[in-house]
CSV table of C-alpha atoms and ligand atoms in Angstrom, one decimal:
chain,number,residue,atom,x,y,z
A,1,UNK,CA,42.8,7.8,-73.9
A,2,UNK,CA,41.1,10.8,-71.9
A,3,UNK,CA,38.4,9.4,-69.5
A,4,UNK,CA,35.2,10.7,-69.1
A,5,UNK,CA,34.1,11.7,-65.4
A,6,UNK,CA,30.4,10.5,-64.4
A,7,UNK,CA,28.1,11.0,-61.4
A,8,UNK,CA,25.3,8.6,-60.6
A,9,UNK,CA,22.4,9.6,-59.2
A,10,UNK,CA,20.7,7.1,-57.7
A,11,UNK,CA,21.9,4.3,-55.4
A,12,UNK,CA,19.1,1.2,-55.5
A,13,UNK,CA,19.2,-2.6,-56.6
A,14,UNK,CA,20.6,-1.9,-60.0
A,15,UNK,CA,23.1,0.5,-59.1
A,16,UNK,CA,25.8,-2.4,-58.4
A,17,UNK,CA,26.3,-3.6,-61.4
A,18,UNK,CA,26.5,0.0,-63.2
A,19,UNK,CA,29.2,1.3,-60.4
A,20,UNK,CA,31.0,-2.9,-60.8
A,21,UNK,CA,31.6,-2.2,-64.6
A,22,UNK,CA,32.3,1.8,-64.4
A,23,UNK,CA,35.1,0.6,-62.2
A,24,UNK,CA,35.6,-2.8,-64.2
A,25,UNK,CA,34.7,-3.4,-67.9
A,26,UNK,CA,34.2,0.0,-68.4
A,27,UNK,CA,37.2,1.8,-67.1
A,28,UNK,CA,39.5,2.4,-70.2
A,29,UNK,CA,36.2,5.1,-71.0
A,30,UNK,CA,34.9,6.5,-68.3
A,31,UNK,CA,35.8,7.1,-64.7
A,32,UNK,CA,33.0,7.2,-61.8
A,33,UNK,CA,33.5,10.3,-59.3
A,34,UNK,CA,30.2,10.9,-57.8
A,35,UNK,CA,27.4,9.4,-56.1
A,36,UNK,CA,24.4,11.2,-55.0
A,37,UNK,CA,20.6,9.9,-54.4
A,38,UNK,CA,18.0,11.3,-52.1
A,39,UNK,CA,19.5,10.0,-48.8
A,40,UNK,CA,23.0,11.3,-48.6
A,41,UNK,CA,23.7,8.6,-45.7
A,42,UNK,CA,22.6,5.7,-48.5
A,43,UNK,CA,25.1,7.3,-51.3
A,44,UNK,CA,27.9,7.9,-48.4
A,45,UNK,CA,27.9,4.1,-47.6
A,46,UNK,CA,27.5,3.4,-51.4
A,47,UNK,CA,30.2,5.9,-51.9
A,48,UNK,CA,32.3,4.1,-48.5
A,49,UNK,CA,31.9,0.7,-50.3
A,50,UNK,CA,32.7,1.0,-53.6
A,51,UNK,CA,35.5,3.8,-53.0
A,52,UNK,CA,33.8,6.4,-55.2
A,53,UNK,CA,35.6,9.9,-54.2
A,54,UNK,CA,32.1,12.3,-53.7
A,55,UNK,CA,29.1,11.8,-51.9
A,56,UNK,CA,26.9,14.3,-53.2
A,57,UNK,CA,23.4,15.9,-51.7
A,58,UNK,CA,21.1,16.7,-54.5
A,59,UNK,CA,21.9,20.1,-54.8
A,60,UNK,CA,25.5,20.0,-55.1
A,61,UNK,CA,25.6,17.4,-57.3
A,62,UNK,CA,23.4,19.2,-60.1
A,63,UNK,CA,26.3,21.8,-59.9
A,64,UNK,CA,28.8,20.3,-59.4
A,65,UNK,CA,31.9,20.7,-62.2
A,66,UNK,CA,33.5,17.1,-61.1
A,67,UNK,CA,31.9,15.3,-63.8
A,68,UNK,CA,30.3,15.8,-67.0
A,69,UNK,CA,28.3,13.1,-67.9
A,70,UNK,CA,25.0,11.7,-65.1
A,71,UNK,CA,23.8,8.6,-64.7
A,72,UNK,CA,20.3,8.3,-63.7
A,73,UNK,CA,19.4,5.3,-61.8
A,74,UNK,CA,16.6,6.4,-59.5
A,75,UNK,CA,12.8,4.9,-60.3
A,76,UNK,CA,10.9,5.9,-63.6
A,77,UNK,CA,8.6,8.7,-61.6
A,78,UNK,CA,11.8,10.4,-60.8
A,79,UNK,CA,13.7,10.3,-64.5
A,80,UNK,CA,11.7,13.5,-66.2
A,81,UNK,CA,12.7,15.9,-63.3
A,82,UNK,CA,16.8,14.6,-63.2
A,83,UNK,CA,17.1,14.4,-66.7
A,84,UNK,CA,15.9,17.5,-66.7
A,85,UNK,CA,17.9,19.2,-64.3
A,86,UNK,CA,20.6,17.5,-65.5
A,87,UNK,CA,20.5,19.1,-68.9
A,88,UNK,CA,19.5,22.6,-67.6
A,89,UNK,CA,23.1,22.4,-65.3
A,90,UNK,CA,24.9,21.6,-68.7
A,91,UNK,CA,25.4,17.6,-68.5
A,92,UNK,CA,25.2,15.0,-70.4
A,93,UNK,CA,22.3,12.9,-69.6
A,94,UNK,CA,22.1,8.5,-69.8
A,95,UNK,CA,18.8,7.7,-67.9
A,96,UNK,CA,17.9,4.5,-67.0
A,97,UNK,CA,14.2,3.5,-68.8
A,98,UNK,CA,12.3,4.6,-69.5
A,99,UNK,CA,13.1,8.1,-70.3
A,100,UNK,CA,10.3,9.6,-68.8
A,101,UNK,CA,6.5,8.6,-67.9
A,102,UNK,CA,5.0,9.6,-71.3
A,103,UNK,CA,6.0,10.5,-74.8
A,104,UNK,CA,5.1,14.1,-74.6
A,105,UNK,CA,7.6,14.7,-71.8
A,106,UNK,CA,10.3,12.5,-73.2
A,107,UNK,CA,9.7,15.0,-76.5
A,108,UNK,CA,10.7,18.2,-74.1
A,109,UNK,CA,13.4,16.4,-73.3
A,110,UNK,CA,14.6,16.1,-76.3
A,111,UNK,CA,13.9,19.2,-77.4
A,112,UNK,CA,15.9,20.5,-74.5
A,113,UNK,CA,19.0,18.6,-75.0
A,114,UNK,CA,18.7,19.5,-79.0
A,115,UNK,CA,18.6,23.4,-77.6
A,116,UNK,CA,21.7,22.6,-75.1
A,117,UNK,CA,23.6,20.8,-77.6
A,118,UNK,CA,24.0,18.1,-74.7
A,119,UNK,CA,23.8,14.0,-75.8
A,120,UNK,CA,20.7,12.9,-74.1
A,121,UNK,CA,20.2,8.8,-74.1
A,122,UNK,CA,19.5,5.7,-72.0
A,123,UNK,CA,18.7,1.6,-71.1
A,124,UNK,CA,18.3,-0.6,-72.6
A,125,UNK,CA,21.7,-1.1,-73.5
A,126,UNK,CA,21.3,-5.0,-74.0
A,127,UNK,CA,20.5,-4.5,-77.5
A,128,UNK,CA,24.1,-3.4,-77.8
A,129,UNK,CA,25.1,-7.0,-76.6
A,130,UNK,CA,25.9,-10.1,-78.5
A,131,UNK,CA,22.4,-12.2,-78.7
A,132,UNK,CA,20.5,-8.8,-80.3
A,133,UNK,CA,23.1,-7.9,-82.5
A,134,UNK,CA,23.5,-11.2,-83.9
A,135,UNK,CA,20.2,-11.4,-85.1
A,136,UNK,CA,20.3,-8.0,-86.4
A,137,UNK,CA,22.6,-9.0,-88.4
A,138,UNK,CA,21.3,-12.0,-89.8
A,139,UNK,CA,17.7,-10.0,-90.7
A,140,UNK,CA,19.8,-7.2,-92.3
A,141,UNK,CA,21.8,-9.7,-94.5
A,142,UNK,CA,18.4,-11.5,-95.7
A,143,UNK,CA,18.7,-14.7,-93.6
A,144,UNK,CA,14.7,-14.8,-93.0
A,145,UNK,CA,13.8,-13.2,-96.2
A,146,UNK,CA,11.4,-10.4,-95.9
A,147,UNK,CA,9.9,-10.5,-92.3
A,148,UNK,CA,6.3,-11.1,-91.7
A,149,UNK,CA,5.7,-11.7,-88.7
A,150,UNK,CA,7.0,-12.2,-84.6
A,151,UNK,CA,5.9,-12.8,-81.3
A,152,UNK,CA,7.4,-11.2,-78.1
A,153,UNK,CA,6.7,-12.8,-74.7
A,154,UNK,CA,7.3,-11.2,-71.3
A,155,UNK,CA,5.7,-13.5,-68.9
A,156,UNK,CA,6.4,-13.1,-64.8
A,157,UNK,CA,4.4,-13.2,-61.9
A,158,UNK,CA,6.1,-9.9,-60.6
A,159,UNK,CA,9.6,-8.9,-59.5
A,160,UNK,CA,8.4,-9.1,-55.7
A,161,UNK,CA,11.0,-12.0,-54.8
A,162,UNK,CA,13.8,-9.6,-55.9
A,163,UNK,CA,13.2,-6.3,-54.9
A,164,UNK,CA,13.0,-4.7,-51.2
A,165,UNK,CA,11.3,-1.6,-52.7
A,166,UNK,CA,8.7,-3.3,-55.6
A,167,UNK,CA,6.1,-0.1,-55.5
A,168,UNK,CA,7.1,1.2,-59.1
A,169,UNK,CA,6.5,-2.0,-60.5
A,170,UNK,CA,2.9,-1.4,-59.6
A,171,UNK,CA,3.3,2.7,-59.8
A,172,UNK,CA,2.0,4.9,-62.8
A,173,UNK,CA,5.7,4.2,-65.2
A,174,UNK,CA,5.5,0.5,-64.0
A,175,UNK,CA,3.7,-2.7,-65.1
A,176,UNK,CA,5.4,-5.1,-67.3
A,177,UNK,CA,5.0,-2.7,-70.1
A,178,UNK,CA,7.0,0.2,-69.2
A,179,UNK,CA,8.8,-2.1,-66.7
A,180,UNK,CA,10.2,-4.6,-69.5
A,181,UNK,CA,8.6,-3.9,-72.9
A,182,UNK,CA,11.9,-1.9,-73.4
A,183,UNK,CA,14.2,-4.2,-73.3
A,184,UNK,CA,11.9,-6.5,-75.7
A,185,UNK,CA,10.5,-3.3,-78.3
A,186,UNK,CA,14.4,-1.8,-78.5
A,187,UNK,CA,15.0,-5.3,-79.6
A,188,UNK,CA,12.6,-5.5,-82.0
A,189,UNK,CA,12.9,-2.3,-83.4
A,190,UNK,CA,16.6,-2.5,-84.2
A,191,UNK,CA,15.6,-6.3,-85.5
A,192,UNK,CA,13.5,-4.5,-87.9
A,193,UNK,CA,12.8,-1.4,-87.5
A,194,UNK,CA,10.2,1.3,-86.7
A,195,UNK,CA,6.6,0.3,-85.2
A,196,UNK,CA,3.8,2.1,-87.6
A,197,UNK,CA,0.9,1.3,-85.5
A,198,UNK,CA,-0.5,-0.3,-81.9
A,199,UNK,CA,-3.6,-2.3,-81.3
A,200,UNK,CA,-4.0,-3.0,-77.1
A,201,UNK,CA,-5.7,-4.3,-74.6
A,202,UNK,CA,-4.7,-4.3,-70.6
A,203,UNK,CA,-6.4,-5.2,-67.4
A,204,UNK,CA,-5.9,-5.4,-63.9
A,205,UNK,CA,-6.4,-8.7,-61.8
A,206,UNK,CA,-3.9,-8.4,-59.1
A,207,UNK,CA,-5.5,-5.0,-57.6
A,208,UNK,CA,-2.6,-5.5,-54.5
A,209,UNK,CA,0.7,-6.6,-54.1
A,210,UNK,CA,2.6,-7.5,-50.9
A,211,UNK,CA,6.2,-6.8,-50.4
A,212,UNK,CA,8.0,-10.4,-49.7
A,213,UNK,CA,11.7,-9.5,-49.2
A,214,UNK,CA,13.8,-7.1,-46.8
A,215,UNK,CA,12.5,-4.5,-43.8
A,216,UNK,CA,9.4,-3.9,-45.2
A,217,UNK,CA,8.3,-7.3,-45.2
A,218,UNK,CA,4.5,-7.5,-45.2
A,219,UNK,CA,3.4,-4.3,-46.9
A,220,UNK,CA,0.6,-4.2,-49.2
A,221,UNK,CA,1.0,-2.1,-51.8
A,222,UNK,CA,-1.7,-0.8,-54.4
A,223,UNK,CA,-1.8,-1.6,-57.9
A,224,UNK,CA,-2.0,1.9,-60.5
A,225,UNK,CA,-1.3,0.5,-63.4
A,226,UNK,CA,-2.3,-2.4,-65.5
A,227,UNK,CA,-0.4,-5.6,-64.8
A,228,UNK,CA,-1.4,-8.0,-67.8
A,229,UNK,CA,-1.2,-5.8,-71.6
A,230,UNK,CA,-1.3,-7.9,-74.8
A,231,UNK,CA,-1.1,-6.6,-78.6
A,232,UNK,CA,-0.5,-6.2,-81.8
A,233,UNK,CA,1.9,-4.3,-83.6
A,234,UNK,CA,2.9,-3.2,-87.4
A,235,UNK,CA,5.7,-2.5,-88.4
A,236,UNK,CA,7.0,0.2,-91.3
A,237,UNK,CA,8.3,-2.7,-92.9
A,238,UNK,CA,4.9,-4.5,-92.8
A,239,UNK,CA,5.7,-6.5,-90.1
A,240,UNK,CA,2.7,-7.9,-88.0
A,241,UNK,CA,3.2,-9.8,-84.8
A,242,UNK,CA,1.9,-10.4,-81.3
A,243,UNK,CA,3.6,-8.9,-77.6
A,244,UNK,CA,2.1,-10.0,-74.4
A,245,UNK,CA,4.2,-8.8,-71.3
A,246,UNK,CA,2.5,-9.8,-67.5
A,247,UNK,CA,3.2,-9.6,-63.7
A,248,UNK,CA,0.4,-11.9,-63.3
A,249,UNK,CA,1.0,-15.1,-64.6
A,250,UNK,CA,3.1,-18.5,-64.3
A,251,UNK,CA,5.4,-18.3,-66.8
A,252,UNK,CA,6.4,-21.5,-69.0
A,253,UNK,CA,8.7,-21.9,-70.9
A,254,UNK,CA,7.8,-19.4,-74.4
A,255,UNK,CA,11.0,-17.8,-76.5
A,256,UNK,CA,11.1,-14.2,-75.7
A,257,UNK,CA,10.8,-13.1,-79.4
A,258,UNK,CA,10.7,-14.8,-82.6
A,259,UNK,CA,11.1,-13.6,-86.1
A,260,UNK,CA,8.9,-15.5,-88.8
A,261,UNK,CA,10.5,-14.2,-92.2
A,262,UNK,CA,9.6,-15.8,-96.1
A,263,UNK,CA,13.5,-17.4,-96.2
A,264,UNK,CA,12.9,-18.7,-92.5
A,265,UNK,CA,12.7,-18.3,-88.6
A,266,UNK,CA,14.3,-17.0,-85.7
A,267,UNK,CA,14.8,-17.9,-82.2
A,268,UNK,CA,16.0,-14.7,-80.7
A,269,UNK,CA,17.5,-15.0,-77.2
A,270,UNK,CA,16.3,-12.9,-73.6
A,271,UNK,CA,16.5,-9.2,-74.6
A,272,UNK,CA,17.1,-8.4,-70.9
A,273,UNK,CA,20.5,-10.6,-71.4
A,274,UNK,CA,23.4,-9.3,-73.4
A,275,UNK,CA,24.5,-13.3,-74.8
A,276,UNK,CA,21.8,-16.5,-75.8
A,277,UNK,CA,21.4,-18.9,-77.9
A,278,UNK,CA,20.4,-17.7,-81.5
A,279,UNK,CA,18.3,-20.7,-83.1
A,280,UNK,CA,17.8,-20.4,-86.8
A,281,UNK,CA,15.2,-22.8,-89.0
A,282,UNK,CA,16.6,-22.3,-92.2
A,283,UNK,CA,12.8,-22.5,-94.1
A,284,UNK,CA,13.4,-24.6,-96.9
A,285,UNK,CA,15.4,-27.3,-95.6
A,286,UNK,CA,14.2,-27.1,-92.5
A,287,UNK,CA,17.9,-27.2,-90.5
A,288,UNK,CA,17.9,-25.7,-87.6
A,289,UNK,CA,21.7,-23.9,-86.6
A,290,UNK,CA,22.6,-21.9,-83.9
A,291,UNK,CA,24.1,-18.3,-85.3
A,292,UNK,CA,27.9,-17.4,-84.3
A,293,UNK,CA,27.9,-14.3,-82.6
A,294,UNK,CA,28.7,-11.2,-84.5
A,295,UNK,CA,30.5,-9.2,-80.9
A,296,UNK,CA,31.8,-10.6,-78.0
A,297,UNK,CA,29.8,-8.7,-75.5
A,298,UNK,CA,27.9,-12.0,-73.9
A,299,UNK,CA,27.6,-11.7,-70.1
A,300,UNK,CA,26.8,-8.7,-68.4
A,301,UNK,CA,27.8,-5.6,-69.9
A,302,UNK,CA,25.4,-2.7,-68.1
A,303,UNK,CA,27.1,0.6,-68.9
A,304,UNK,CA,27.9,-0.4,-72.5
A,305,UNK,CA,25.8,2.4,-73.6
A,306,UNK,CA,27.0,4.9,-71.3
A,307,UNK,CA,30.6,3.6,-73.0
A,308,UNK,CA,29.3,4.3,-76.2
A,309,UNK,CA,28.0,7.3,-75.6
A,310,UNK,CA,31.2,8.8,-74.4
A,311,UNK,CA,32.7,7.9,-77.0
A,312,UNK,CA,30.4,9.8,-79.0
A,313,UNK,CA,31.0,12.3,-77.5
A,314,UNK,CA,35.1,12.5,-78.0
A,315,UNK,CA,34.4,11.2,-81.4
A,316,UNK,CA,31.4,13.9,-82.2
A,317,UNK,CA,29.2,11.5,-83.2
A,318,UNK,CA,25.5,10.0,-82.5
A,319,UNK,CA,25.2,7.7,-80.0
A,320,UNK,CA,23.7,4.5,-80.2
A,321,UNK,CA,21.5,4.0,-77.4
A,322,UNK,CA,20.4,7.6,-77.8
A,323,UNK,CA,17.0,9.4,-76.7
A,324,UNK,CA,14.8,9.4,-80.4
A,325,UNK,CA,14.9,5.6,-80.3
A,326,UNK,CA,14.1,5.9,-76.4
A,327,UNK,CA,11.3,7.8,-77.5
A,328,UNK,CA,9.9,5.8,-79.9
A,329,UNK,CA,9.5,2.7,-77.7
A,330,UNK,CA,8.2,5.5,-75.1
A,331,UNK,CA,5.4,6.3,-77.7
A,332,UNK,CA,4.7,2.8,-78.6
A,333,UNK,CA,4.3,1.4,-75.0
A,334,UNK,CA,1.8,4.3,-74.4
A,335,UNK,CA,0.0,3.2,-77.3
A,336,UNK,CA,-0.8,-0.1,-75.9
A,337,UNK,CA,-2.7,1.7,-72.9
A,338,UNK,CA,-4.0,4.3,-75.1
A,339,UNK,CA,-5.5,1.5,-77.7
A,340,UNK,CA,-7.1,-0.4,-75.0
A,341,UNK,CA,-8.5,3.1,-73.4
A,342,UNK,CA,-10.1,4.0,-77.0
A,343,UNK,CA,-10.9,0.5,-78.4
A,344,UNK,CA,-8.8,1.7,-81.7
A,345,UNK,CA,-5.7,1.5,-82.9
A,346,UNK,CA,-3.4,4.0,-82.4
A,347,UNK,CA,-0.7,5.0,-85.4
A,348,UNK,CA,2.8,6.0,-83.8
A,349,UNK,CA,3.8,9.6,-85.1
A,350,UNK,CA,7.5,9.3,-83.9
A,351,UNK,CA,10.4,7.7,-85.7
A,352,UNK,CA,14.2,7.3,-84.9
B,401,NAD,N1,16.3,-3.1,-60.1
B,401,NAD,C1,17.0,-4.7,-61.6
B,401,NAD,O1,17.0,-5.5,-61.3
B,401,NAD,C2,16.4,-2.7,-62.6
B,401,NAD,C3,16.3,-4.2,-63.4
B,401,NAD,C4,17.2,-3.0,-64.5
B,401,NAD,C5,16.7,-1.6,-65.2
B,401,NAD,N2,16.2,-1.1,-64.0
B,401,NAD,C6,15.9,0.3,-63.1
B,401,NAD,O2,16.6,1.0,-63.0
B,401,NAD,C7,16.0,2.0,-62.2
B,401,NAD,C8,16.1,2.2,-60.2
B,401,NAD,O3,15.4,0.6,-59.9
B,401,NAD,P1,16.5,0.3,-59.1
B,401,NAD,O4,15.9,-1.2,-58.9
B,401,NAD,O5,17.8,0.3,-58.5
B,401,NAD,O6,15.1,1.5,-57.7
B,401,NAD,P2,15.7,1.2,-56.2
B,401,NAD,O7,14.3,2.2,-55.2
B,401,NAD,O8,15.8,0.6,-55.7
B,401,NAD,O9,16.5,2.6,-56.2
B,401,NAD,C9,15.7,4.0,-56.6
B,401,NAD,C10,17.2,5.2,-56.5
B,401,NAD,O10,16.9,6.1,-56.9
B,401,NAD,C11,16.9,7.5,-55.4
B,401,NAD,N3,15.8,8.5,-55.6
B,401,NAD,C12,14.3,8.5,-56.1
B,401,NAD,N4,13.9,9.3,-56.4
B,401,NAD,C13,15.4,10.2,-56.3
B,401,NAD,C14,14.9,11.5,-57.0
B,401,NAD,N5,13.8,12.1,-57.1
B,401,NAD,N6,15.9,12.1,-57.1
B,401,NAD,C15,17.3,11.8,-57.0
B,401,NAD,N7,17.2,10.4,-56.5
B,401,NAD,C16,15.9,9.7,-56.1
B,401,NAD,C17,16.7,6.3,-54.3
B,401,NAD,O11,16.7,7.3,-53.5
B,401,NAD,C18,17.1,5.3,-54.6
B,401,NAD,O12,18.6,5.4,-54.4
B,401,NAD,C19,14.3,2.0,-62.5
B,401,NAD,O13,14.3,2.7,-63.6
B,401,NAD,C20,14.3,1.2,-62.9
B,401,NAD,O14,13.3,0.3,-63.8
B,401,NAD,C21,16.3,-1.5,-62.3
């Protein structure tokens, strides 16, 4: 089979698992030929470390004919620019989440991709893994009956212990909703369908954060975005439920996502993973069971969405982690903040 040649823009913390999987489990479909970032010395070091043929300056990257798909692993505030420049250069683009800093910018990118006849999509792709897909199949098969409600919890005290450059988590386009919401909301919209309305509230209880690992340890960062967000979502199928995301709390064990239906309840796994246990409560009998997986992607398979995109390009079909779904999720995330600002429910206009 002909492999699709790809180039990566951005070689930060998340690039390692993408590169490892492109050169490993997805290497039958993709061929990683180039890497670029704002700093050429970092790109060169990365190319040398992984044996990537080309380390390119930014301008050279966009004009290169060495690859046809760009994988955008830059920080959120650069997503729009990298996607736009990639599409304008005639390349298909797969971007890390979120698609952009706002739904409106996301719509611009979708219009540009459609005008150019190019594929545009992106992370998360964890929803393609065995965990979320098994829940989707169970809901589709009627195991919980009519979906009635859900809860979703993403609670932590920030990612500083794991990231040497945590700036973007606290800048515009960051915060727990834009950073982690995509995993939870992409899983939920695949399980339940599109969201029709959002009501949200937010707060910002810790005004400054500190770098605690790496060479910048001790540096104080401003917090420019809400870091504790809670609200209610209504889905088009009638299901209503609650979601809370926070970078400000010390978490306890709460299920990541629970779905409640007229016939039963499903406790879904962490949507930021590909596998995880799926527990099912059959309502009438009161019996708990563990559901068997519907596919084999249980390990960290990041890049699975790129793999599907490349196969979709070859086969002339639509891709699964597509920009319309990403932008629906972005509209929902924007709506949490808009609702908090206005003090009213926000109606969601997009569908996918
Ligand atoms: N770090 C994680 O654990 C993690 C997990 C899942 C998803 N992500 C997502 O991956 C993306 C990148 O995160 P990260 O942690 O690797 O960030 P990072 O700060 O470690 O690296 C970002 C990279 O992008 C480059 N870059 C920034 N602006 C650029 C621009 N305008 N043009 C070209 N290159 C630019 C930087 O030079 C750097 O190489 C984010 O969208 C994040 O949400 C990160």
